[in-house]
Amino acid sequence: MQLFVDSANIAEIRHAAELGIITGVTTNPSLLAKEDPTQPVEKIIATIYDIVGGHLSVEVVSTDTDGMIREAEEILSWLPEATIKIPMIPTGLAAVRELSRREIPTNVTLVFSPTQALAAANAGATYVSIFLGRLDDVGHDGIGVLRQVMEIWDVQGIESEIIAASVRHPMHIVEAARAGAHIATVPYKVLMQSLKHPLTDAGLEAFLRDAAKRRQQTLSV
Ligand code: G3P
């Protein structure tokens, strides 16, 4: 399972990229709204692509098909490698169909059920983003929905890649990988949490202490 970082923050993205653990970035209008308002969106997107270079999802904010296609064209004029993120609404599906006809990669977002995922795949989505945390927030089972989707993908041999999105904690990463998601897009904070283990820290502390002790002993011989 590949890891993407779900962020529009340049410092976070730069650090995650330096660690060598991410192959892409997903953004959305809410993430972009948290960043420096003096920077145009296209500048932020271009900087992110310079840093990571892999997958970069950029979301449209129109809700009609023609508007979404126009926005997709605009995004691609700044960044031809962008994947166009389209909301899971009927007009969005029609936009996905058209963009797929033009061989433009799409990521259908705000997907909360297996039937929505199937519709997105049939419209020609390259990626389908299942929102785990937001399902959990309303008392549903995000990972349960993801498992159903992966079972359908397996039985039907569907090729659209599944992104586990709205990831809130490291166990979402574990369960998404176990379920067979192709990608998890993870907020920076959760990505960092997922790297930590108290036994790693304690073990390293002991190794460093013992190495220093041995250096001292060698010097005093
Ligand atoms: O980028 C889409 C998704 O990952 C958003 O997550 O935490 O706002 O539900 P969240």
Tab-separated table of C-alpha atoms and ligand atoms in Angstrom:
chain	number	residue	atom	x	y	z
A	1	MET	CA	0.000	0.000	0.000
A	2	GLN	CA	1.431	3.361	-1.004
A	3	LEU	CA	1.316	6.312	1.366
A	4	PHE	CA	0.337	9.814	0.307
A	5	VAL	CA	0.315	12.824	2.604
A	6	ASP	CA	-3.056	14.576	2.896
A	7	SER	CA	-1.885	18.166	3.270
A	8	ALA	CA	-1.310	21.474	1.500
A	9	ASN	CA	1.311	22.631	4.007
A	10	ILE	CA	4.712	23.019	2.361
A	11	ALA	CA	6.781	22.401	5.524
A	12	GLU	CA	4.838	19.200	6.316
A	13	ILE	CA	5.044	17.949	2.740
A	14	ARG	CA	8.758	18.749	2.500
A	15	HIS	CA	9.492	16.803	5.690
A	16	ALA	CA	7.356	13.786	4.690
A	17	ALA	CA	9.054	13.742	1.270
A	18	GLU	CA	12.540	13.911	2.842
A	19	LEU	CA	11.738	10.741	4.795
A	20	GLY	CA	11.165	8.940	1.504
A	21	ILE	CA	7.901	7.341	2.614
A	22	ILE	CA	5.368	9.130	0.423
A	23	THR	CA	4.677	8.821	-3.292
A	24	GLY	CA	2.043	11.516	-3.586
A	25	VAL	CA	-0.010	14.299	-2.060
A	26	THR	CA	-3.748	14.871	-1.865
A	27	THR	CA	-5.128	18.348	-1.299
A	28	ASN	CA	-8.658	19.628	-0.868
A	29	PRO	CA	-10.212	23.111	-0.596
A	30	SER	CA	-10.294	22.947	3.233
A	31	LEU	CA	-6.579	22.055	3.434
A	32	LEU	CA	-5.694	24.872	0.990
A	33	ALA	CA	-7.813	27.338	2.999
A	34	LYS	CA	-5.505	26.792	6.010
A	35	GLU	CA	-2.434	27.959	4.061
A	36	ASP	CA	-1.002	31.431	3.393
A	37	PRO	CA	-3.823	33.416	1.707
A	38	THR	CA	-1.287	35.654	-0.072
A	39	GLN	CA	-0.042	32.664	-2.097
A	40	PRO	CA	-2.172	31.787	-5.142
A	41	VAL	CA	-3.362	28.171	-5.169
A	42	GLU	CA	-1.446	27.479	-8.390
A	43	LYS	CA	1.798	28.563	-6.718
A	44	ILE	CA	1.195	26.244	-3.724
A	45	ILE	CA	0.353	23.363	-6.079
A	46	ALA	CA	3.456	23.965	-8.225
A	47	THR	CA	5.664	24.061	-5.107
A	48	ILE	CA	4.165	20.794	-3.812
A	49	TYR	CA	4.805	19.133	-7.163
A	50	ASP	CA	8.411	20.366	-7.190
A	51	ILE	CA	8.930	18.766	-3.786
A	52	VAL	CA	7.232	15.381	-4.224
A	53	GLY	CA	6.892	14.921	-7.957
A	54	GLY	CA	4.507	11.934	-7.795
A	55	HIS	CA	0.739	11.878	-7.533
A	56	LEU	CA	-0.889	15.233	-6.793
A	57	SER	CA	-4.679	15.479	-6.444
A	58	VAL	CA	-6.192	18.941	-6.895
A	59	GLU	CA	-9.914	19.376	-6.273
A	60	VAL	CA	-12.450	21.314	-8.326
A	61	VAL	CA	-15.004	23.511	-6.541
A	62	SER	CA	-17.653	23.791	-9.264
A	63	THR	CA	-20.741	21.633	-8.864
A	64	ASP	CA	-21.880	21.533	-12.505
A	65	THR	CA	-20.254	19.250	-15.072
A	66	ASP	CA	-19.113	21.970	-17.476
A	67	GLY	CA	-17.699	24.051	-14.630
A	68	MET	CA	-15.763	21.039	-13.294
A	69	ILE	CA	-14.327	20.323	-16.743
A	70	ARG	CA	-13.344	23.981	-17.211
A	71	GLU	CA	-11.647	23.946	-13.792
A	72	ALA	CA	-9.874	20.692	-14.650
A	73	GLU	CA	-8.531	22.345	-17.809
A	74	GLU	CA	-7.347	25.313	-15.771
A	75	ILE	CA	-5.616	23.098	-13.181
A	76	LEU	CA	-3.938	21.120	-15.978
A	77	SER	CA	-2.730	24.380	-17.534
A	78	TRP	CA	-0.656	25.028	-14.377
A	79	LEU	CA	0.203	21.385	-13.752
A	80	PRO	CA	-0.270	18.877	-16.595
A	81	GLU	CA	0.588	15.987	-14.200
A	82	ALA	CA	-2.287	16.804	-11.779
A	83	THR	CA	-4.971	14.287	-10.900
A	84	ILE	CA	-8.349	16.042	-10.876
A	85	LYS	CA	-10.330	15.471	-7.702
A	86	ILE	CA	-14.067	15.434	-8.352
A	87	PRO	CA	-16.858	15.179	-5.752
A	88	MET	CA	-19.083	12.093	-5.789
A	89	ILE	CA	-22.237	13.778	-7.101
A	90	PRO	CA	-24.118	12.934	-10.330
A	91	THR	CA	-22.714	15.963	-12.207
A	92	GLY	CA	-19.284	14.912	-10.963
A	93	LEU	CA	-19.697	11.430	-12.439
A	94	ALA	CA	-20.478	12.985	-15.836
A	95	ALA	CA	-17.311	15.101	-15.523
A	96	VAL	CA	-15.303	11.979	-14.633
A	97	ARG	CA	-16.677	10.216	-17.715
A	98	GLU	CA	-15.586	13.120	-19.952
A	99	LEU	CA	-12.152	13.500	-18.315
A	100	SER	CA	-11.633	9.736	-18.562
A	101	ARG	CA	-12.490	9.906	-22.284
A	102	ARG	CA	-9.678	12.491	-22.560
A	103	GLU	CA	-7.371	10.179	-20.542
A	104	ILE	CA	-7.107	12.710	-17.699
A	105	PRO	CA	-6.645	11.016	-14.305
A	106	THR	CA	-9.409	11.594	-11.761
A	107	ASN	CA	-9.839	10.972	-8.049
A	108	VAL	CA	-13.484	10.724	-6.984
A	109	THR	CA	-13.751	12.127	-3.473
A	110	LEU	CA	-16.368	12.116	-0.693
A	111	VAL	CA	-17.187	8.443	-1.266
A	112	PHE	CA	-18.983	6.852	1.671
A	113	SER	CA	-20.596	3.664	0.316
A	114	PRO	CA	-19.837	0.694	-1.954
A	115	THR	CA	-22.520	1.794	-4.444
A	116	GLN	CA	-20.924	5.221	-4.755
A	117	ALA	CA	-17.523	3.571	-5.254
A	118	LEU	CA	-18.923	1.287	-7.968
A	119	ALA	CA	-20.557	4.221	-9.775
A	120	ALA	CA	-17.278	6.177	-9.668
A	121	ALA	CA	-15.368	3.203	-11.106
A	122	ASN	CA	-17.959	2.730	-13.865
A	123	ALA	CA	-17.701	6.416	-14.786
A	124	GLY	CA	-13.974	5.800	-15.347
A	125	ALA	CA	-12.382	7.121	-12.130
A	126	THR	CA	-8.662	6.447	-11.871
A	127	TYR	CA	-8.848	6.674	-8.050
A	128	VAL	CA	-11.754	6.382	-5.607
A	129	SER	CA	-11.338	7.914	-2.133
A	130	ILE	CA	-13.214	6.219	0.716
A	131	PHE	CA	-13.574	8.524	3.740
A	132	LEU	CA	-12.902	6.379	6.814
A	133	GLY	CA	-12.842	8.939	9.645
A	134	ARG	CA	-15.934	10.839	8.558
A	135	LEU	CA	-17.893	7.546	8.442
A	136	ASP	CA	-16.670	6.697	11.952
A	137	ASP	CA	-17.649	10.223	13.094
A	138	VAL	CA	-21.321	9.531	12.329
A	139	GLY	CA	-21.334	6.100	13.963
A	140	HIS	CA	-20.709	4.065	10.800
A	141	ASP	CA	-17.808	1.687	10.250
A	142	GLY	CA	-15.330	3.295	7.851
A	143	ILE	CA	-13.042	0.267	7.666
A	144	GLY	CA	-16.105	-1.999	7.240
A	145	VAL	CA	-17.143	0.022	4.165
A	146	LEU	CA	-13.569	-0.119	2.819
A	147	ARG	CA	-13.531	-3.927	3.278
A	148	GLN	CA	-16.806	-4.241	1.332
A	149	VAL	CA	-15.392	-2.092	-1.471
A	150	MET	CA	-12.182	-4.155	-1.635
A	151	GLU	CA	-14.203	-7.392	-1.736
A	152	ILE	CA	-16.247	-6.041	-4.663
A	153	TRP	CA	-13.063	-4.889	-6.430
A	154	ASP	CA	-11.594	-8.362	-6.002
A	155	VAL	CA	-14.690	-10.271	-7.159
A	156	GLN	CA	-15.293	-7.929	-10.094
A	157	GLY	CA	-11.688	-7.288	-11.093
A	158	ILE	CA	-12.145	-3.495	-11.037
A	159	GLU	CA	-9.039	-1.493	-11.850
A	160	SER	CA	-9.698	1.939	-10.278
A	161	GLU	CA	-7.314	2.363	-7.355
A	162	ILE	CA	-8.787	2.704	-3.888
A	163	ILE	CA	-7.492	5.473	-1.639
A	164	ALA	CA	-8.215	5.172	2.084
A	165	ALA	CA	-8.873	8.838	2.962
A	166	SER	CA	-10.028	10.763	6.021
A	167	VAL	CA	-7.453	8.801	8.009
A	168	ARG	CA	-7.488	9.838	11.675
A	169	HIS	CA	-5.041	7.506	13.458
A	170	PRO	CA	-2.350	4.885	12.779
A	171	MET	CA	-4.798	1.959	13.134
A	172	HIS	CA	-6.676	3.292	10.103
A	173	ILE	CA	-3.413	2.800	8.151
A	174	VAL	CA	-3.017	-0.754	9.474
A	175	GLU	CA	-6.614	-1.737	8.739
A	176	ALA	CA	-6.593	-0.072	5.312
A	177	ALA	CA	-3.451	-2.054	4.391
A	178	ARG	CA	-5.006	-5.282	5.714
A	179	ALA	CA	-8.145	-4.615	3.661
A	180	GLY	CA	-6.012	-4.237	0.516
A	181	ALA	CA	-6.403	-0.494	-0.156
A	182	HIS	CA	-3.956	0.562	-2.864
A	183	ILE	CA	-3.114	3.853	-1.158
A	184	ALA	CA	-3.718	5.563	2.197
A	185	THR	CA	-3.624	9.347	2.200
A	186	VAL	CA	-2.588	10.347	5.678
A	187	PRO	CA	-2.424	13.711	7.496
A	188	TYR	CA	1.149	14.667	8.450
A	189	LYS	CA	0.465	14.347	12.184
A	190	VAL	CA	-0.863	10.795	11.812
A	191	LEU	CA	2.013	9.888	9.483
A	192	MET	CA	4.491	10.969	12.188
A	193	GLN	CA	2.517	9.139	14.918
A	194	SER	CA	2.651	5.995	12.790
A	195	LEU	CA	6.473	6.033	12.832
A	196	LYS	CA	6.802	6.178	16.609
A	197	HIS	CA	7.106	3.307	19.062
A	198	PRO	CA	8.212	3.734	22.690
A	199	LEU	CA	10.347	0.567	22.460
A	200	THR	CA	12.228	2.051	19.483
A	201	ASP	CA	13.049	5.167	21.531
A	202	ALA	CA	14.003	3.172	24.635
A	203	GLY	CA	16.056	0.708	22.565
A	204	LEU	CA	17.961	3.493	20.784
A	205	GLU	CA	18.640	5.259	24.085
A	206	ALA	CA	20.155	2.049	25.508
A	207	PHE	CA	22.275	1.417	22.362
A	208	LEU	CA	23.639	4.975	22.444
A	209	ARG	CA	24.340	4.759	26.192
A	210	ASP	CA	26.188	1.442	25.771
A	211	ALA	CA	28.166	2.736	22.793
A	212	ALA	CA	29.244	5.808	24.801
A	213	LYS	CA	30.190	3.578	27.763
A	214	ARG	CA	32.347	1.388	25.509
A	215	ARG	CA	34.031	4.457	23.978
A	216	GLN	CA	34.871	5.671	27.496
A	217	GLN	CA	36.243	2.227	28.469
A	218	THR	CA	38.405	2.088	25.307
A	219	LEU	CA	39.803	5.546	26.012
A	220	SER	CA	40.669	4.699	29.606
A	221	VAL	CA	42.525	1.431	28.678
B	1	G3P	O1	-8.612	14.848	1.550
B	1	G3P	C1	-9.770	14.148	1.826
B	1	G3P	C2	-9.841	13.570	3.223
B	1	G3P	O2	-8.698	12.833	3.491
B	1	G3P	C3	-10.243	14.555	4.284
B	1	G3P	O3	-10.065	14.053	5.590
B	1	G3P	O4	-9.898	14.410	8.008
B	1	G3P	O5	-11.036	16.152	6.590
B	1	G3P	O6	-12.111	13.946	7.027
B	1	G3P	P1	-10.821	14.676	6.870
